[in-house]
Amino acid sequence: MNNTSSADRRPEQLAAFGRLLDVLDRLRAECPWDRKQTMQSLRHLTIEETYELSDAILRDDLSDVRKELGDVMLHLVFYAKIAAEKGAFDIADVLNAQCEKLIFRHPHIYGDVTVSSEEDVKRNWEQLKLKEKGNSSVLGGVPVSLPALVKAMRIQEKARGAGFDWERKEQVWEKVQEELQEFREEFAEAEHSPEHQQRAQAEFGDLLFSLINFARFAGINPEEALEHTNRKFIRRFQYLETEAARDGHQLADLTLAQMDVYWNQAKVLPVDDPNPKSGK
């Protein structure tokens, strides 16, 4: 597409969305696989598609982002289609409810509330959520099944939105050091006592939580940072495997010092060149 504004493309966007609904209507009526799907059967597939979208975003691969957005969008309208068949709601109800929620939570745009910063917006957002039916706690909207690292981020962000937070990142760093020392002390005794082992686990959780808190203050997304490190480790380890095999070695037969030679070679590789010998 070109750089035409979203408003100028509104007829095409609405037509495309309508086409997706029409295609899904036909598939639901005529395709044996689509006809048998339920919300429960689609759930794990939706989670997989969401992670595939996340991967594409991390790679900054806009072509794949477009494709994965389409897969996620299909799942969203599929859930609404199933609900409509049950007489519960349809996609129009979903979208209208979302619009009403956005308008309600942006009184600085649609009302007379004045804000001076992003923090004001977040604080208003959390306070308004508490006024909505079913929300009795600022943390009530954090999904129980979120991965622990992401959940910690959301908990901290929501607490900050309610005004409960550290004032300076130096205070958070001091907390990290405190938690590290407490973990070190419990870990030193862990091998001698199951009780200390349990305490060490608890202190390690506290240490991770404080590190995530510090990352937030430092403007670092800890989930993305850890995922980039995961990918870096995979890239380097696969180089180690490939080059060891090229030299006629099995990893199981190498000493750690020998493996470190390959590892150190991998550390100086450009990110986009995992195997410089491949072209020789």
CSV table of C-alpha atoms in Angstrom, one decimal:
chain,number,residue,atom,x,y,z
A,1,MET,CA,0.0,0.0,0.0
A,2,ASN,CA,1.0,3.7,-0.3
A,3,ASN,CA,1.1,6.4,2.4
A,4,THR,CA,-2.5,7.3,1.9
A,5,SER,CA,-4.1,8.2,5.3
A,6,SER,CA,-6.2,5.7,7.2
A,7,ALA,CA,-9.3,7.9,6.7
A,8,ASP,CA,-8.8,8.0,2.9
A,9,ARG,CA,-8.7,4.2,2.9
A,10,ARG,CA,-11.7,3.7,5.2
A,11,PRO,CA,-14.0,2.3,2.4
A,12,GLU,CA,-11.3,-0.2,1.5
A,13,GLN,CA,-10.7,-1.1,5.1
A,14,LEU,CA,-14.4,-1.7,5.8
A,15,ALA,CA,-14.9,-3.7,2.6
A,16,ALA,CA,-11.9,-5.9,3.5
A,17,PHE,CA,-13.3,-6.5,7.0
A,18,GLY,CA,-16.7,-7.3,5.5
A,19,ARG,CA,-15.1,-9.7,3.1
A,20,LEU,CA,-13.4,-11.5,6.0
A,21,LEU,CA,-16.8,-11.9,7.7
A,22,ASP,CA,-18.3,-13.2,4.5
A,23,VAL,CA,-15.5,-15.7,4.0
A,24,LEU,CA,-15.8,-16.9,7.6
A,25,ASP,CA,-19.6,-17.3,7.3
A,26,ARG,CA,-19.1,-19.5,4.3
A,27,LEU,CA,-16.4,-21.6,5.8
A,28,ARG,CA,-18.4,-22.0,9.0
A,29,ALA,CA,-21.3,-23.3,6.9
A,30,GLU,CA,-19.5,-25.5,4.4
A,31,CYS,CA,-16.0,-26.5,5.7
A,32,PRO,CA,-16.1,-29.6,8.0
A,33,TRP,CA,-13.1,-28.3,10.0
A,34,ASP,CA,-14.4,-24.8,10.5
A,35,ARG,CA,-17.8,-26.1,11.3
A,36,LYS,CA,-16.7,-28.2,14.2
A,37,GLN,CA,-14.6,-25.5,16.0
A,38,THR,CA,-15.5,-24.2,19.4
A,39,MET,CA,-14.0,-21.4,21.6
A,40,GLN,CA,-12.3,-24.1,23.5
A,41,SER,CA,-10.7,-25.8,20.5
A,42,LEU,CA,-9.5,-22.5,19.1
A,43,ARG,CA,-8.0,-21.3,22.3
A,44,HIS,CA,-4.6,-23.0,22.1
A,45,LEU,CA,-4.4,-22.1,18.4
A,46,THR,CA,-5.0,-18.4,19.2
A,47,ILE,CA,-2.2,-18.5,21.8
A,48,GLU,CA,0.2,-20.0,19.2
A,49,GLU,CA,-0.8,-17.3,16.6
A,50,THR,CA,-0.2,-14.6,19.2
A,51,TYR,CA,3.3,-15.9,19.8
A,52,GLU,CA,4.0,-16.0,16.1
A,53,LEU,CA,2.9,-12.4,15.9
A,54,SER,CA,5.2,-11.6,18.8
A,55,ASP,CA,8.1,-13.3,17.0
A,56,ALA,CA,7.5,-11.3,13.8
A,57,ILE,CA,7.5,-8.0,15.8
A,58,LEU,CA,10.7,-8.9,17.6
A,59,ARG,CA,12.3,-9.6,14.2
A,60,ASP,CA,10.9,-6.3,12.9
A,61,ASP,CA,9.6,-8.3,9.9
A,62,LEU,CA,6.7,-6.2,8.7
A,63,SER,CA,5.8,-8.7,6.0
A,64,ASP,CA,5.3,-11.4,8.6
A,65,VAL,CA,3.6,-9.0,11.0
A,66,ARG,CA,1.0,-8.4,8.3
A,67,LYS,CA,0.5,-12.1,7.8
A,68,GLU,CA,0.3,-12.9,11.5
A,69,LEU,CA,-2.1,-10.0,12.2
A,70,GLY,CA,-4.4,-11.6,9.6
A,71,ASP,CA,-4.2,-14.9,11.5
A,72,VAL,CA,-5.0,-13.3,14.8
A,73,MET,CA,-7.8,-11.2,13.2
A,74,LEU,CA,-9.4,-14.4,11.9
A,75,HIS,CA,-9.4,-15.9,15.3
A,76,LEU,CA,-11.1,-12.8,16.8
A,77,VAL,CA,-13.9,-12.8,14.4
A,78,PHE,CA,-14.2,-16.6,14.7
A,79,TYR,CA,-14.9,-16.2,18.4
A,80,ALA,CA,-17.5,-13.5,17.8
A,81,LYS,CA,-19.1,-15.8,15.1
A,82,ILE,CA,-19.4,-18.7,17.5
A,83,ALA,CA,-20.9,-16.4,20.2
A,84,ALA,CA,-23.4,-15.0,17.7
A,85,GLU,CA,-24.5,-18.6,16.9
A,86,LYS,CA,-25.2,-19.0,20.6
A,87,GLY,CA,-27.2,-15.7,20.7
A,88,ALA,CA,-24.7,-14.1,23.1
A,89,PHE,CA,-23.2,-11.3,21.0
A,90,ASP,CA,-21.8,-10.6,17.5
A,91,ILE,CA,-18.8,-8.7,16.2
A,92,ALA,CA,-20.7,-5.4,16.1
A,93,ASP,CA,-21.4,-5.8,19.8
A,94,VAL,CA,-17.7,-6.5,20.4
A,95,LEU,CA,-16.5,-3.5,18.5
A,96,ASN,CA,-19.0,-1.0,19.8
A,97,ALA,CA,-18.3,-2.1,23.4
A,98,GLN,CA,-14.6,-1.5,22.7
A,99,CYS,CA,-15.2,1.9,21.3
A,100,GLU,CA,-17.4,2.9,24.3
A,101,LYS,CA,-14.6,1.7,26.7
A,102,LEU,CA,-11.9,3.7,24.8
A,103,ILE,CA,-14.1,6.8,24.9
A,104,PHE,CA,-14.8,6.4,28.6
A,105,ARG,CA,-11.2,5.8,29.5
A,106,HIS,CA,-10.0,8.8,27.5
A,107,PRO,CA,-11.8,11.7,29.1
A,108,HIS,CA,-8.9,14.0,28.2
A,109,ILE,CA,-9.9,13.4,24.6
A,110,TYR,CA,-13.6,13.0,24.7
A,111,GLY,CA,-14.3,15.0,27.9
A,112,ASP,CA,-13.1,17.9,29.8
A,113,VAL,CA,-10.3,16.2,31.9
A,114,THR,CA,-6.9,17.9,31.5
A,115,VAL,CA,-3.7,15.8,31.6
A,116,SER,CA,0.0,17.0,31.3
A,117,SER,CA,1.8,13.7,30.8
A,118,GLU,CA,1.7,10.0,29.9
A,119,GLU,CA,1.7,9.2,33.6
A,120,ASP,CA,-1.5,11.2,34.1
A,121,VAL,CA,-3.1,9.2,31.4
A,122,LYS,CA,-2.1,5.9,32.9
A,123,ARG,CA,-3.3,7.0,36.4
A,124,ASN,CA,-6.7,8.0,35.0
A,125,TRP,CA,-6.9,4.8,33.1
A,126,GLU,CA,-6.5,2.6,36.2
A,127,GLN,CA,-8.9,4.8,38.3
A,128,LEU,CA,-11.5,4.6,35.6
A,129,LYS,CA,-11.1,0.8,35.3
A,130,LEU,CA,-12.0,0.5,39.0
A,131,LYS,CA,-15.3,2.3,38.3
A,132,GLU,CA,-16.3,-0.3,35.8
A,133,LYS,CA,-18.4,-3.3,36.8
A,134,GLY,CA,-16.4,-6.2,38.2
A,135,ASN,CA,-13.2,-4.4,38.9
A,136,SER,CA,-12.6,-4.2,42.7
A,137,SER,CA,-8.8,-4.1,42.5
A,138,VAL,CA,-6.2,-2.3,40.4
A,139,LEU,CA,-4.5,-5.7,39.9
A,140,GLY,CA,-7.8,-7.5,39.2
A,141,GLY,CA,-7.3,-7.1,35.4
A,142,VAL,CA,-4.0,-9.0,35.3
A,143,PRO,CA,-4.6,-12.4,33.7
A,144,VAL,CA,-3.7,-15.3,36.0
A,145,SER,CA,-2.3,-17.3,33.2
A,146,LEU,CA,0.2,-14.7,32.0
A,147,PRO,CA,3.8,-15.8,32.0
A,148,ALA,CA,5.4,-14.9,35.3
A,149,LEU,CA,7.9,-12.3,33.9
A,150,VAL,CA,5.2,-10.5,31.8
A,151,LYS,CA,2.8,-10.7,34.8
A,152,ALA,CA,5.4,-9.0,37.1
A,153,MET,CA,5.7,-6.2,34.5
A,154,ARG,CA,2.0,-5.7,34.4
A,155,ILE,CA,1.6,-5.8,38.2
A,156,GLN,CA,4.2,-3.1,38.6
A,157,GLU,CA,2.8,-0.9,35.8
A,158,LYS,CA,-0.7,-1.1,37.3
A,159,ALA,CA,0.6,-0.4,40.8
A,160,ARG,CA,2.4,2.7,39.4
A,161,GLY,CA,-0.8,3.8,37.7
A,162,ALA,CA,-2.4,3.8,41.2
A,163,GLY,CA,0.5,5.9,42.6
A,164,PHE,CA,2.2,3.1,44.4
A,165,ASP,CA,5.8,3.1,43.2
A,166,TRP,CA,9.4,4.1,44.0
A,167,GLU,CA,10.4,7.7,43.5
A,168,ARG,CA,13.9,7.2,42.0
A,169,LYS,CA,15.6,4.4,40.2
A,170,GLU,CA,18.5,4.6,42.7
A,171,GLN,CA,16.1,3.4,45.4
A,172,VAL,CA,15.1,0.4,43.1
A,173,TRP,CA,18.8,-0.5,42.6
A,174,GLU,CA,19.3,-0.5,46.3
A,175,LYS,CA,16.4,-2.9,46.6
A,176,VAL,CA,18.0,-5.1,44.0
A,177,GLN,CA,21.2,-5.2,46.0
A,178,GLU,CA,19.2,-6.0,49.2
A,179,GLU,CA,17.4,-8.8,47.6
A,180,LEU,CA,20.6,-10.2,46.1
A,181,GLN,CA,22.2,-10.3,49.5
A,182,GLU,CA,19.1,-12.0,51.0
A,183,PHE,CA,19.2,-14.6,48.3
A,184,ARG,CA,22.9,-15.2,48.7
A,185,GLU,CA,22.5,-15.8,52.4
A,186,GLU,CA,19.6,-18.3,52.0
A,187,PHE,CA,21.3,-20.1,49.1
A,188,ALA,CA,24.5,-20.6,51.1
A,189,GLU,CA,22.4,-22.7,53.6
A,190,ALA,CA,20.1,-24.3,51.0
A,191,GLU,CA,22.0,-27.5,50.5
A,192,HIS,CA,21.9,-28.3,54.2
A,193,SER,CA,18.2,-27.6,54.8
A,194,PRO,CA,14.9,-28.0,52.9
A,195,GLU,CA,13.6,-24.9,54.7
A,196,HIS,CA,16.5,-22.8,53.5
A,197,GLN,CA,16.0,-24.2,50.0
A,198,GLN,CA,12.4,-23.0,50.0
A,199,ARG,CA,13.5,-19.6,51.4
A,200,ALA,CA,16.2,-19.4,48.7
A,201,GLN,CA,13.5,-19.9,46.0
A,202,ALA,CA,11.3,-17.2,47.6
A,203,GLU,CA,14.3,-14.8,47.8
A,204,PHE,CA,15.2,-15.6,44.1
A,205,GLY,CA,11.6,-14.6,43.2
A,206,ASP,CA,12.0,-11.4,45.1
A,207,LEU,CA,15.3,-10.7,43.3
A,208,LEU,CA,13.8,-11.2,39.9
A,209,PHE,CA,10.8,-9.0,40.8
A,210,SER,CA,13.2,-6.2,41.9
A,211,LEU,CA,15.3,-6.6,38.7
A,212,ILE,CA,12.1,-6.3,36.6
A,213,ASN,CA,11.2,-3.2,38.6
A,214,PHE,CA,14.6,-1.7,37.9
A,215,ALA,CA,14.4,-2.5,34.2
A,216,ARG,CA,11.1,-0.6,34.1
A,217,PHE,CA,12.8,2.5,35.7
A,218,ALA,CA,15.7,2.1,33.3
A,219,GLY,CA,13.3,2.1,30.3
A,220,ILE,CA,14.1,-1.5,29.4
A,221,ASN,CA,11.5,-4.0,28.5
A,222,PRO,CA,12.7,-7.1,30.5
A,223,GLU,CA,10.7,-9.6,28.4
A,224,GLU,CA,12.2,-8.3,25.1
A,225,ALA,CA,15.7,-8.1,26.7
A,226,LEU,CA,15.5,-11.7,27.8
A,227,GLU,CA,14.2,-12.9,24.5
A,228,HIS,CA,17.0,-11.1,22.6
A,229,THR,CA,19.4,-12.9,25.0
A,230,ASN,CA,17.7,-16.2,24.3
A,231,ARG,CA,18.1,-15.7,20.6
A,232,LYS,CA,21.7,-14.7,21.0
A,233,PHE,CA,22.4,-17.8,23.0
A,234,ILE,CA,20.7,-20.1,20.4
A,235,ARG,CA,22.6,-18.4,17.6
A,236,ARG,CA,26.0,-18.9,19.3
A,237,PHE,CA,25.2,-22.5,20.5
A,238,GLN,CA,24.1,-23.5,17.0
A,239,TYR,CA,27.4,-22.1,15.7
A,240,LEU,CA,29.2,-24.2,18.2
A,241,GLU,CA,27.4,-27.3,17.1
A,242,THR,CA,27.9,-26.6,13.4
A,243,GLU,CA,31.6,-25.8,13.6
A,244,ALA,CA,32.4,-28.7,16.0
A,245,ALA,CA,30.7,-31.1,13.6
A,246,ARG,CA,32.5,-29.5,10.6
A,247,ASP,CA,35.8,-30.2,12.4
A,248,GLY,CA,34.7,-33.8,13.1
A,249,HIS,CA,33.9,-33.5,16.8
A,250,GLN,CA,30.9,-34.6,18.8
A,251,LEU,CA,29.9,-32.1,21.5
A,252,ALA,CA,29.8,-34.9,24.1
A,253,ASP,CA,33.5,-35.6,23.4
A,254,LEU,CA,34.7,-32.0,23.8
A,255,THR,CA,35.9,-30.5,27.0
A,256,LEU,CA,34.4,-27.3,28.2
A,257,ALA,CA,37.6,-25.5,27.3
A,258,GLN,CA,37.4,-26.8,23.7
A,259,MET,CA,33.7,-25.8,23.5
A,260,ASP,CA,34.7,-22.3,24.7
A,261,VAL,CA,37.0,-21.9,21.7
A,262,TYR,CA,34.0,-22.2,19.4
A,263,TRP,CA,31.8,-20.1,21.7
A,264,ASN,CA,34.3,-17.2,21.7
A,265,GLN,CA,34.4,-17.4,17.9
A,266,ALA,CA,30.6,-17.1,17.9
A,267,LYS,CA,30.7,-14.1,20.2
A,268,VAL,CA,32.5,-11.9,17.6
A,269,LEU,CA,30.2,-12.9,14.7
A,270,PRO,CA,27.9,-10.2,13.2
A,271,VAL,CA,24.3,-10.8,14.2
A,272,ASP,CA,23.3,-11.6,10.6
A,273,ASP,CA,26.2,-14.0,10.0
A,274,PRO,CA,25.9,-17.1,12.2
A,275,ASN,CA,28.3,-19.2,10.2
A,276,PRO,CA,31.0,-17.3,8.4
A,277,LYS,CA,32.6,-20.5,7.0
A,278,SER,CA,29.4,-21.5,5.2
A,279,GLY,CA,30.3,-19.6,2.1
A,280,LYS,CA,33.8,-21.0,1.8
